[in-house]
Tab-separated table of C-alpha atoms and ligand atoms in Angstrom:
chain	number	residue	atom	x	y	z
F	25	MET	CA	15.993	26.550	-11.567
F	26	PRO	CA	18.666	26.441	-8.808
F	27	PRO	CA	18.986	23.305	-6.626
F	28	SER	CA	16.855	23.273	-3.457
F	29	ASP	CA	18.455	23.190	-0.017
F	30	ARG	CA	17.192	20.803	2.658
F	31	THR	CA	14.728	23.297	4.144
F	32	GLU	CA	13.266	24.081	0.760
F	33	LEU	CA	12.988	20.361	-0.134
F	34	GLY	CA	11.070	19.713	3.108
F	35	ARG	CA	8.736	22.623	2.356
F	36	ARG	CA	8.142	21.367	-1.161
F	37	CYS	CA	7.292	17.873	0.132
F	38	GLN	CA	4.851	19.310	2.616
F	39	ARG	CA	3.250	21.607	0.059
F	40	LEU	CA	2.652	18.844	-2.501
F	41	ILE	CA	1.395	16.391	0.140
F	42	GLY	CA	-0.972	19.080	1.442
F	43	ALA	CA	-2.253	19.741	-2.078
F	44	LEU	CA	-3.042	16.057	-2.625
F	45	ALA	CA	-4.723	15.806	0.792
F	46	ALA	CA	-7.239	18.373	-0.448
F	47	VAL	CA	-8.218	15.971	-3.230
F	48	THR	CA	-10.712	13.742	-1.452
F	49	ASP	CA	-14.074	12.083	-1.970
F	50	ASP	CA	-15.090	13.063	1.563
F	51	PRO	CA	-14.851	16.727	2.582
F	52	HIS	CA	-14.456	15.700	6.256
F	53	GLY	CA	-11.189	13.814	5.771
F	54	VAL	CA	-8.843	12.246	3.237
F	55	THR	CA	-10.581	9.389	1.408
F	56	ARG	CA	-9.371	8.609	-2.100
F	57	LEU	CA	-10.412	5.127	-3.132
F	58	TYR	CA	-9.190	3.489	-6.322
F	59	LEU	CA	-10.866	4.863	-9.494
F	60	SER	CA	-13.043	7.303	-7.545
F	61	PRO	CA	-13.611	10.911	-8.706
F	62	ALA	CA	-10.926	12.094	-6.241
F	63	HIS	CA	-8.473	9.506	-7.573
F	64	LYS	CA	-9.146	10.841	-11.077
F	65	ARG	CA	-8.429	14.419	-9.990
F	66	ALA	CA	-5.319	13.226	-8.144
F	67	THR	CA	-3.935	11.570	-11.284
F	68	GLY	CA	-4.281	14.907	-13.112
F	69	LEU	CA	-2.473	16.785	-10.356
F	70	VAL	CA	0.353	14.252	-10.132
F	71	ALA	CA	0.755	14.254	-13.932
F	72	ASP	CA	1.079	18.080	-13.798
F	73	TRP	CA	3.771	17.837	-11.102
F	74	MET	CA	5.613	15.249	-13.187
F	75	ARG	CA	5.580	17.519	-16.252
F	76	THR	CA	6.838	20.444	-14.171
F	77	ALA	CA	9.712	18.222	-12.987
F	78	GLY	CA	10.688	17.486	-16.598
F	79	LEU	CA	9.047	14.062	-16.870
F	80	THR	CA	6.791	12.954	-19.728
F	81	ALA	CA	3.519	11.950	-18.069
F	82	SER	CA	1.065	9.273	-19.189
F	83	ILE	CA	-1.490	6.989	-17.579
F	84	ASP	CA	-1.686	3.220	-18.080
F	85	ALA	CA	-4.742	0.972	-18.393
F	86	LEU	CA	-4.985	0.448	-14.606
F	87	GLY	CA	-4.722	4.180	-13.817
F	88	THR	CA	-1.052	4.271	-12.804
F	89	VAL	CA	0.423	7.679	-13.612
F	90	ARG	CA	3.850	7.245	-15.169
F	91	GLY	CA	6.404	10.008	-15.453
F	92	HIS	CA	9.290	9.162	-17.759
F	93	LEU	CA	12.751	10.702	-17.874
F	94	ASP	CA	15.056	9.613	-20.683
F	95	ALA	CA	18.544	8.363	-19.903
F	96	ALA	CA	21.325	10.863	-20.584
F	97	SER	CA	23.161	7.984	-22.265
F	98	GLY	CA	20.484	7.798	-24.978
F	99	PRO	CA	17.963	5.165	-26.098
F	100	GLY	CA	18.385	1.504	-25.195
F	101	ALA	CA	19.260	2.199	-21.559
F	102	LYS	CA	17.394	0.358	-18.784
F	103	ARG	CA	14.759	2.033	-16.588
F	104	LEU	CA	14.840	2.555	-12.848
F	105	LEU	CA	11.302	2.516	-11.425
F	106	ILE	CA	10.504	4.754	-8.449
F	107	GLY	CA	7.017	4.844	-6.985
F	108	SER	CA	4.305	4.383	-4.433
F	109	HIS	CA	0.510	4.839	-4.344
F	110	ILE	CA	-1.993	7.688	-4.299
F	111	ASP	CA	-5.075	5.738	-3.192
F	112	THR	CA	-5.916	5.849	0.507
F	113	VAL	CA	-7.907	4.015	3.145
F	114	VAL	CA	-11.148	5.587	4.424
F	115	ASN	CA	-10.446	8.670	6.572
F	116	ALA	CA	-6.732	8.297	5.917
F	117	GLY	CA	-3.594	10.171	6.770
F	118	ARG	CA	-1.974	12.258	4.064
F	119	TYR	CA	1.511	10.677	3.906
F	120	ASP	CA	0.895	6.940	3.314
F	121	GLY	CA	1.891	6.315	-0.312
F	122	VAL	CA	1.795	9.971	-1.352
F	123	LEU	CA	5.204	10.673	0.189
F	124	GLY	CA	6.812	8.044	-2.084
F	125	VAL	CA	5.320	9.577	-5.217
F	126	VAL	CA	6.271	13.110	-4.174
F	127	ALA	CA	9.791	11.973	-3.199
F	128	GLY	CA	10.253	10.362	-6.631
F	129	ILE	CA	9.125	13.489	-8.475
F	130	LEU	CA	11.237	15.832	-6.331
F	131	ALA	CA	14.297	13.572	-6.612
F	132	VAL	CA	14.086	13.697	-10.424
F	133	ASP	CA	13.504	17.443	-10.317
F	134	GLU	CA	16.577	17.906	-8.121
F	135	LEU	CA	18.739	15.656	-10.304
F	136	ARG	CA	17.828	17.901	-13.212
F	137	ARG	CA	18.490	21.089	-11.251
F	138	ARG	CA	21.869	19.660	-10.180
F	139	ARG	CA	22.623	18.671	-13.789
F	140	VAL	CA	23.245	15.014	-12.910
F	141	ALA	CA	23.394	12.861	-16.064
F	142	LEU	CA	22.192	9.290	-15.562
F	143	PRO	CA	23.081	6.152	-17.524
F	144	PHE	CA	19.495	4.880	-17.123
F	145	ALA	CA	15.992	6.195	-17.668
F	146	ILE	CA	13.641	6.766	-14.719
F	147	ASP	CA	9.920	6.062	-14.523
F	148	VAL	CA	8.156	7.593	-11.517
F	149	LEU	CA	4.965	5.603	-10.856
F	150	ALA	CA	1.869	6.672	-8.920
F	151	PHE	CA	-0.123	3.467	-8.349
F	152	GLY	CA	-3.869	3.561	-7.667
F	153	ASP	CA	-4.735	0.311	-5.893
F	154	GLU	CA	-2.357	-0.362	-3.031
F	155	GLU	CA	-4.831	-0.276	-0.174
F	156	GLY	CA	-7.311	-2.715	-1.737
F	157	VAL	CA	-10.186	-1.004	0.058
F	158	ARG	CA	-12.680	-0.570	-2.788
F	159	PHE	CA	-12.544	-3.888	-4.671
F	160	PRO	CA	-11.923	-7.346	-3.217
F	161	THR	CA	-8.530	-7.290	-4.888
F	162	THR	CA	-5.402	-5.431	-3.923
F	163	LEU	CA	-2.271	-4.266	-5.760
F	164	ALA	CA	-4.131	-4.455	-9.102
F	165	SER	CA	-2.175	-1.525	-10.542
F	166	SER	CA	1.281	-2.698	-9.451
F	167	SER	CA	0.442	-6.301	-10.444
F	168	ALA	CA	-0.365	-5.053	-13.952
F	169	ILE	CA	3.097	-3.536	-14.437
F	170	ALA	CA	4.505	-6.935	-13.505
F	171	GLY	CA	2.143	-8.606	-16.012
F	172	ARG	CA	0.426	-10.451	-13.164
F	173	LEU	CA	-3.061	-9.029	-12.804
F	174	PRO	CA	-5.019	-12.148	-11.761
F	175	PRO	CA	-7.432	-13.480	-14.395
F	176	GLY	CA	-10.932	-12.626	-13.251
F	177	ALA	CA	-9.869	-9.471	-11.365
F	178	LEU	CA	-11.820	-7.314	-13.830
F	179	ASP	CA	-15.079	-8.996	-12.838
F	180	LEU	CA	-14.706	-8.322	-9.111
F	181	CYS	CA	-17.268	-5.837	-7.798
F	182	ASP	CA	-17.193	-3.115	-5.169
F	183	ALA	CA	-19.885	-2.685	-2.494
F	184	ARG	CA	-22.121	-0.945	-5.030
F	185	LYS	CA	-21.807	-3.862	-7.462
F	186	VAL	CA	-19.629	-1.860	-9.877
F	187	SER	CA	-17.067	-4.183	-11.450
F	188	LEU	CA	-13.417	-3.254	-11.758
F	189	ARG	CA	-13.886	-3.353	-15.538
F	190	GLU	CA	-16.810	-0.879	-15.369
F	191	ALA	CA	-14.898	1.393	-13.008
F	192	LEU	CA	-11.864	1.455	-15.333
F	193	VAL	CA	-14.060	2.356	-18.312
F	194	GLY	CA	-15.861	5.024	-16.221
F	195	PHE	CA	-12.450	6.476	-15.354
F	196	GLY	CA	-11.680	6.795	-19.078
F	197	LEU	CA	-9.330	3.792	-19.293
F	198	ASP	CA	-9.295	0.876	-21.721
F	199	PRO	CA	-9.145	-2.593	-20.096
F	200	ALA	CA	-8.130	-4.055	-23.470
F	201	GLN	CA	-4.766	-2.284	-22.998
F	202	ILE	CA	-3.894	-4.025	-19.706
F	203	SER	CA	-1.238	-6.295	-21.178
F	204	ALA	CA	0.531	-3.191	-22.570
F	205	ALA	CA	0.940	-1.921	-18.981
F	206	ALA	CA	3.471	-4.683	-18.245
F	207	TYR	CA	7.180	-3.879	-18.390
F	208	ASP	CA	9.622	-6.244	-19.995
F	209	PRO	CA	11.755	-7.450	-17.043
F	210	ALA	CA	14.847	-7.172	-19.237
F	211	GLU	CA	14.420	-3.380	-19.539
F	212	VAL	CA	14.038	-2.718	-15.794
F	213	LEU	CA	16.908	-1.964	-13.424
F	214	GLY	CA	15.001	-2.175	-10.140
F	215	TYR	CA	12.240	-0.507	-8.114
F	216	LEU	CA	12.783	2.014	-5.316
F	217	GLU	CA	10.086	3.208	-2.918
F	218	VAL	CA	10.131	5.776	-0.123
F	219	HIS	CA	7.346	5.313	2.450
F	220	ILE	CA	6.531	6.413	5.973
F	221	GLU	CA	7.419	3.664	8.441
F	222	GLN	CA	3.848	3.341	9.799
F	223	GLY	CA	5.413	1.944	12.981
F	224	PRO	CA	7.357	3.241	15.997
F	225	VAL	CA	10.887	1.811	15.575
F	226	LEU	CA	12.634	4.790	13.938
F	227	GLU	CA	11.051	7.309	16.290
F	228	HIS	CA	12.019	5.167	19.278
F	229	GLU	CA	15.629	5.050	18.081
F	230	ARG	CA	15.663	8.750	17.130
F	231	LEU	CA	16.493	7.952	13.512
F	232	PRO	CA	14.842	9.738	10.594
F	233	LEU	CA	15.375	6.978	8.010
F	234	GLY	CA	15.485	3.185	7.846
F	235	ILE	CA	16.164	0.589	5.155
F	236	VAL	CA	13.657	-2.195	4.669
F	237	THR	CA	14.923	-5.782	4.563
F	238	SER	CA	11.579	-7.506	3.850
F	239	ILE	CA	7.870	-6.797	3.589
F	240	ALA	CA	5.659	-8.973	5.786
F	241	GLY	CA	3.443	-11.508	4.037
F	242	GLN	CA	-0.295	-11.099	4.330
F	243	THR	CA	-3.517	-12.987	3.694
F	244	ARG	CA	-6.877	-11.281	3.267
F	245	LEU	CA	-10.037	-13.337	3.654
F	246	LYS	CA	-13.818	-12.986	3.537
F	247	ALA	CA	-15.907	-14.962	6.031
F	248	THR	CA	-19.652	-15.553	6.291
F	249	VAL	CA	-21.581	-16.856	9.300
F	250	LEU	CA	-25.105	-18.102	8.527
F	251	GLY	CA	-27.673	-18.438	11.318
F	252	GLU	CA	-31.412	-17.913	11.365
F	253	ALA	CA	-33.439	-14.733	11.755
F	254	GLY	CA	-35.873	-14.730	14.655
F	255	HIS	CA	-38.042	-12.488	16.811
F	256	ALA	CA	-35.936	-10.755	19.477
F	257	GLY	CA	-38.832	-10.957	21.913
F	258	THR	CA	-39.973	-14.525	21.432
F	259	ALA	CA	-37.001	-16.647	20.287
F	260	PRO	CA	-35.643	-18.306	23.479
F	261	MET	CA	-31.901	-17.805	23.982
F	262	ASN	CA	-31.120	-21.524	23.965
F	263	LEU	CA	-32.947	-22.091	20.665
F	264	ARG	CA	-31.376	-19.267	18.680
F	265	ARG	CA	-28.896	-19.614	15.830
F	266	ASP	CA	-27.525	-16.091	16.217
F	267	ALA	CA	-24.962	-15.378	13.472
F	268	LEU	CA	-23.618	-12.269	15.197
F	269	ALA	CA	-23.069	-13.945	18.579
F	270	ALA	CA	-21.169	-16.728	16.760
F	271	ALA	CA	-19.139	-14.164	14.774
F	272	ALA	CA	-18.307	-12.341	18.026
F	273	GLU	CA	-16.928	-15.540	19.574
F	274	ILE	CA	-14.936	-16.234	16.407
F	275	MET	CA	-13.522	-12.685	16.459
F	276	VAL	CA	-12.392	-12.929	20.077
F	277	MET	CA	-10.736	-16.270	19.256
F	278	ILE	CA	-8.949	-14.594	16.291
F	279	GLU	CA	-7.698	-11.821	18.551
F	280	THR	CA	-6.412	-14.368	21.082
F	281	ILE	CA	-4.473	-16.236	18.370
F	282	GLY	CA	-3.037	-12.932	17.103
F	283	ARG	CA	-1.914	-11.923	20.586
F	284	ALA	CA	-0.247	-15.273	21.179
F	285	GLY	CA	1.947	-14.788	18.091
F	286	ALA	CA	3.589	-11.541	19.170
F	287	ALA	CA	7.073	-13.081	18.998
F	288	ASP	CA	6.537	-13.695	15.264
F	289	SER	CA	4.991	-10.228	14.735
F	290	LEU	CA	1.709	-12.028	14.029
F	291	VAL	CA	-1.269	-9.693	13.716
F	292	ALA	CA	-4.880	-10.591	12.885
F	293	THR	CA	-7.504	-7.934	12.182
F	294	VAL	CA	-11.235	-8.072	11.557
F	295	GLY	CA	-11.740	-4.706	9.878
F	296	GLN	CA	-15.163	-4.920	8.255
F	297	LEU	CA	-18.390	-6.423	9.512
F	298	SER	CA	-21.859	-6.430	8.080
F	299	VAL	CA	-24.896	-7.784	9.882
F	300	SER	CA	-28.203	-8.643	8.326
F	301	PRO	CA	-31.029	-8.125	8.495
F	302	GLY	CA	-29.608	-5.560	10.954
F	303	ALA	CA	-32.645	-4.557	12.973
F	304	VAL	CA	-32.909	-3.906	16.687
F	305	ASN	CA	-35.583	-6.558	17.187
F	306	VAL	CA	-34.340	-9.331	14.890
F	307	VAL	CA	-31.882	-12.113	15.775
F	308	PRO	CA	-29.052	-11.691	13.205
F	309	ALA	CA	-29.252	-14.219	10.377
F	310	ARG	CA	-26.033	-13.457	8.546
F	311	VAL	CA	-22.693	-11.821	9.252
F	312	ASP	CA	-20.003	-11.121	6.701
F	313	PHE	CA	-16.590	-10.036	7.910
F	314	THR	CA	-13.085	-9.559	6.575
F	315	LEU	CA	-9.902	-10.897	8.107
F	316	ASP	CA	-6.334	-9.666	7.510
F	317	VAL	CA	-3.494	-11.834	8.897
F	318	ARG	CA	0.194	-10.942	8.713
F	319	ALA	CA	3.509	-12.022	10.223
F	320	ALA	CA	7.192	-11.303	9.702
F	321	SER	CA	7.653	-14.687	8.000
F	322	ASP	CA	5.300	-17.102	6.256
F	323	PRO	CA	5.171	-20.202	8.563
F	324	PRO	CA	3.567	-18.458	11.604
F	325	ARG	CA	1.023	-16.722	9.343
F	326	LEU	CA	0.052	-19.999	7.674
F	327	ALA	CA	-0.115	-21.821	11.041
F	328	ALA	CA	-2.349	-19.088	12.495
F	329	LEU	CA	-4.662	-19.292	9.483
F	330	ALA	CA	-4.996	-23.064	9.874
F	331	GLU	CA	-5.791	-22.680	13.580
F	332	ILE	CA	-8.324	-19.884	12.920
F	333	ARG	CA	-10.088	-22.050	10.335
F	334	ALA	CA	-10.250	-25.112	12.605
F	335	ARG	CA	-11.439	-23.224	15.681
F	336	SER	CA	-14.001	-21.196	13.703
F	337	ARG	CA	-15.461	-24.463	12.469
F	338	GLU	CA	-15.698	-25.790	16.067
F	339	ILE	CA	-17.457	-22.614	17.231
F	340	ALA	CA	-19.852	-22.677	14.259
F	341	ASP	CA	-20.704	-26.381	14.812
F	342	ARG	CA	-21.320	-25.876	18.534
F	343	ARG	CA	-23.621	-22.940	17.777
F	344	HIS	CA	-25.369	-24.691	14.842
F	345	VAL	CA	-24.515	-21.963	12.352
F	346	GLY	CA	-22.926	-22.241	8.920
F	347	PHE	CA	-19.426	-20.883	8.359
F	348	VAL	CA	-17.377	-20.310	5.204
F	349	MET	CA	-14.093	-18.465	4.883
F	350	GLU	CA	-12.237	-17.805	1.663
F	351	ALA	CA	-8.882	-16.142	1.034
F	352	TYR	CA	-8.966	-13.545	-1.756
F	353	HIS	CA	-5.473	-12.124	-1.496
F	354	GLU	CA	-2.208	-13.705	-0.484
F	355	SER	CA	1.241	-12.110	-0.627
F	356	PRO	CA	4.125	-14.179	0.685
F	357	THR	CA	6.806	-12.357	2.638
F	358	THR	CA	8.754	-10.316	0.094
F	359	PRO	CA	12.504	-9.942	0.500
F	360	CYS	CA	14.058	-6.609	-0.417
F	361	SER	CA	17.103	-6.578	-2.650
F	362	PRO	CA	20.518	-6.392	-0.898
F	363	ARG	CA	21.827	-4.466	-3.939
F	364	LEU	CA	19.136	-1.789	-3.674
F	365	ALA	CA	19.393	-1.740	0.131
F	366	ALA	CA	23.123	-1.035	-0.316
F	367	ALA	CA	22.280	1.837	-2.694
F	368	PHE	CA	19.885	3.306	-0.115
F	369	ALA	CA	22.531	2.747	2.591
F	370	ALA	CA	25.007	4.768	0.498
F	371	GLY	CA	22.407	7.558	0.230
F	372	VAL	CA	21.733	7.488	3.981
F	373	GLU	CA	25.413	7.389	4.947
F	374	ARG	CA	26.142	10.336	2.648
F	375	LEU	CA	23.862	12.334	4.970
F	376	GLY	CA	25.925	11.268	7.996
F	377	LEU	CA	23.134	8.961	9.229
F	378	THR	CA	23.122	5.323	10.359
F	379	PRO	CA	21.513	2.962	7.796
F	380	ARG	CA	19.273	1.109	10.287
F	381	ARG	CA	17.758	-2.060	8.753
F	382	LEU	CA	14.161	-3.026	9.660
F	383	THR	CA	11.271	-5.103	8.371
F	384	SER	CA	7.938	-3.749	7.144
F	385	GLY	CA	4.757	-4.964	8.814
F	386	ALA	CA	2.649	-2.971	6.363
F	387	GLY	CA	2.026	-4.201	2.840
F	388	HIS	CA	3.381	-2.296	-0.166
F	389	ASP	CA	3.324	-2.260	-3.960
F	390	GLY	CA	6.706	-3.992	-3.695
F	391	HIS	CA	4.814	-7.255	-3.040
F	392	ALA	CA	3.637	-7.146	-6.659
F	393	VAL	CA	6.600	-5.350	-8.256
F	394	HIS	CA	8.901	-8.020	-6.790
F	395	HIS	CA	7.617	-10.360	-9.534
F	396	LEU	CA	9.012	-7.940	-12.136
F	397	THR	CA	12.243	-6.712	-10.601
F	398	GLU	CA	14.218	-6.274	-7.378
F	399	VAL	CA	12.662	-4.013	-4.756
F	400	GLY	CA	14.355	-1.513	-2.433
F	401	MET	CA	12.481	0.501	0.230
F	402	LEU	CA	13.409	3.433	2.415
F	403	PHE	CA	11.325	4.172	5.515
F	404	VAL	CA	10.794	7.630	6.965
F	405	ARG	CA	10.065	8.184	10.667
F	406	CYS	CA	6.458	9.139	11.372
F	407	ARG	CA	5.035	10.577	14.554
F	408	GLY	CA	3.973	7.957	17.099
F	409	GLY	CA	4.218	5.310	14.371
F	410	ILE	CA	0.606	6.255	13.599
F	411	SER	CA	-0.829	5.455	10.170
F	412	HIS	CA	-4.191	4.733	8.514
F	413	ASN	CA	-5.383	7.573	10.700
F	414	PRO	CA	-5.763	11.325	10.053
F	415	MET	CA	-3.123	11.879	12.772
F	416	GLU	CA	-0.394	10.510	10.479
F	417	TYR	CA	2.535	12.978	10.367
F	418	ALA	CA	6.097	13.142	9.075
F	419	GLU	CA	8.441	16.074	9.714
F	420	PRO	CA	9.435	18.137	6.645
F	421	GLU	CA	13.100	17.761	7.705
F	422	ASP	CA	12.782	13.955	7.662
F	423	MET	CA	11.039	14.000	4.279
F	424	ALA	CA	13.814	16.207	2.880
F	425	LEU	CA	16.389	13.717	4.164
F	426	ALA	CA	14.436	10.937	2.436
F	427	VAL	CA	14.509	12.788	-0.894
F	428	GLU	CA	18.257	13.357	-0.474
F	429	ALA	CA	18.789	9.668	0.405
F	430	LEU	CA	16.785	8.679	-2.678
F	431	ILE	CA	18.956	10.956	-4.820
F	432	GLY	CA	22.029	9.384	-3.186
F	433	ALA	CA	20.710	5.883	-3.960
F	434	ILE	CA	20.060	6.818	-7.603
F	435	GLU	CA	23.583	8.219	-7.891
F	436	ALA	CA	25.055	5.117	-6.230
F	437	LEU	CA	23.257	2.932	-8.759
F	438	ALA	CA	24.478	5.143	-11.586
F	439	ALA	CA	28.060	4.815	-10.315
F	440	SER	CA	27.701	1.009	-10.220
F	441	ILE	CA	26.867	0.805	-13.932
F	442	PRO	CA	29.957	0.298	-16.105
F	443	ALA	CA	30.406	3.031	-18.725
F	444	ALA	CA	29.154	1.907	-22.176
L	7	GLV	C1	-1.545	-1.190	3.222
L	7	GLV	O1	-1.361	-0.112	3.719
L	7	GLV	C2	-1.612	-2.352	4.067
L	7	GLV	O2	-0.558	-2.756	4.592
L	7	GLV	O3	-2.724	-2.819	4.312
L	8	MN	MN1	1.147	2.605	1.772
L	9	MN	MN1	-1.828	2.111	3.665
């Protein structure tokens, strides 16, 4: 096969991303939750693409598709990991995560077409649990490759009371093999990920690509407000213990704290809410909601969490309702590797572009992979900075540049390895 030019690379990115967008659990949009039937079909498709690109494809115990390319220098060489995720949020865009997997596969395919011999092996990884939407865990698949899947994660259940263990078995995987999914840190050279920016900076500065310096820390929590059910017609307003009215006041307080932290890129989101008993004529007795808090560095995030806890307690006491809040996921701010950033910068500069450095507000598999090896990330401009939304869009030309920059980074790393 001859090498692809930039236009052809962009077309190939778009074609593969379009094909994966058609693999969905919801015919009205792209929804591919971890270990769902659509995720299963997606793993098959990605494995086929990997084989076509000359990679040996397999799937690990957490459902990560792994495409392996041997080193030209023979056995015993280290592995460079390249990856991203193929799970999505509900009613997602088509680029979040998928672009990184497609870019990894196309970069390897191009290296082969261009007859580049590498002194290291490559594993392209398609993770399944980056979004953390189905189970009250997140980054299970990338944590497993770092040997850090939390004990007890297998017993966590989704909204239908299916445990992660049951879902893995239903998918055809063997939870007893989880420890075998972990890499030995000594055999790994680093981890590279291409991802849409999911923010407006690159578009604003008219730059197609950016190099990530750190990934913002995040805390995910579950909260419950407990009041008392009552008759909507007879319970006097001043005698009610309305769990939803209390939750509403707590949510507005959370938003106010988030807004006040703009200088630290603090953001606080209540994304899920369930009210019970949930009837038009019953005072709500119980509200469960989720909270996601992030900031560019750890101290403002931790300070905001402490303030949210204290003020929620005050609101709950004043309204005579119970309140509990529990964190179920915490990723500290993750620094990206200067060495891998320099490799991406070499790839970007080779294209005649400025290697703009920026931080990531979104979370990524790098949070977990960082415990195994150094992480490098390349961001790709996306229209309006929109993500987690069907409107998500990246230009084929920008995606082609990202694949070329990834190839450049791989070649820069190869050049930095002394000949055996
Ligand atoms: C993943 O996309 C996250 O940042 O929540
Ligand atoms: Mn993502
Ligand atoms: Mn996402």
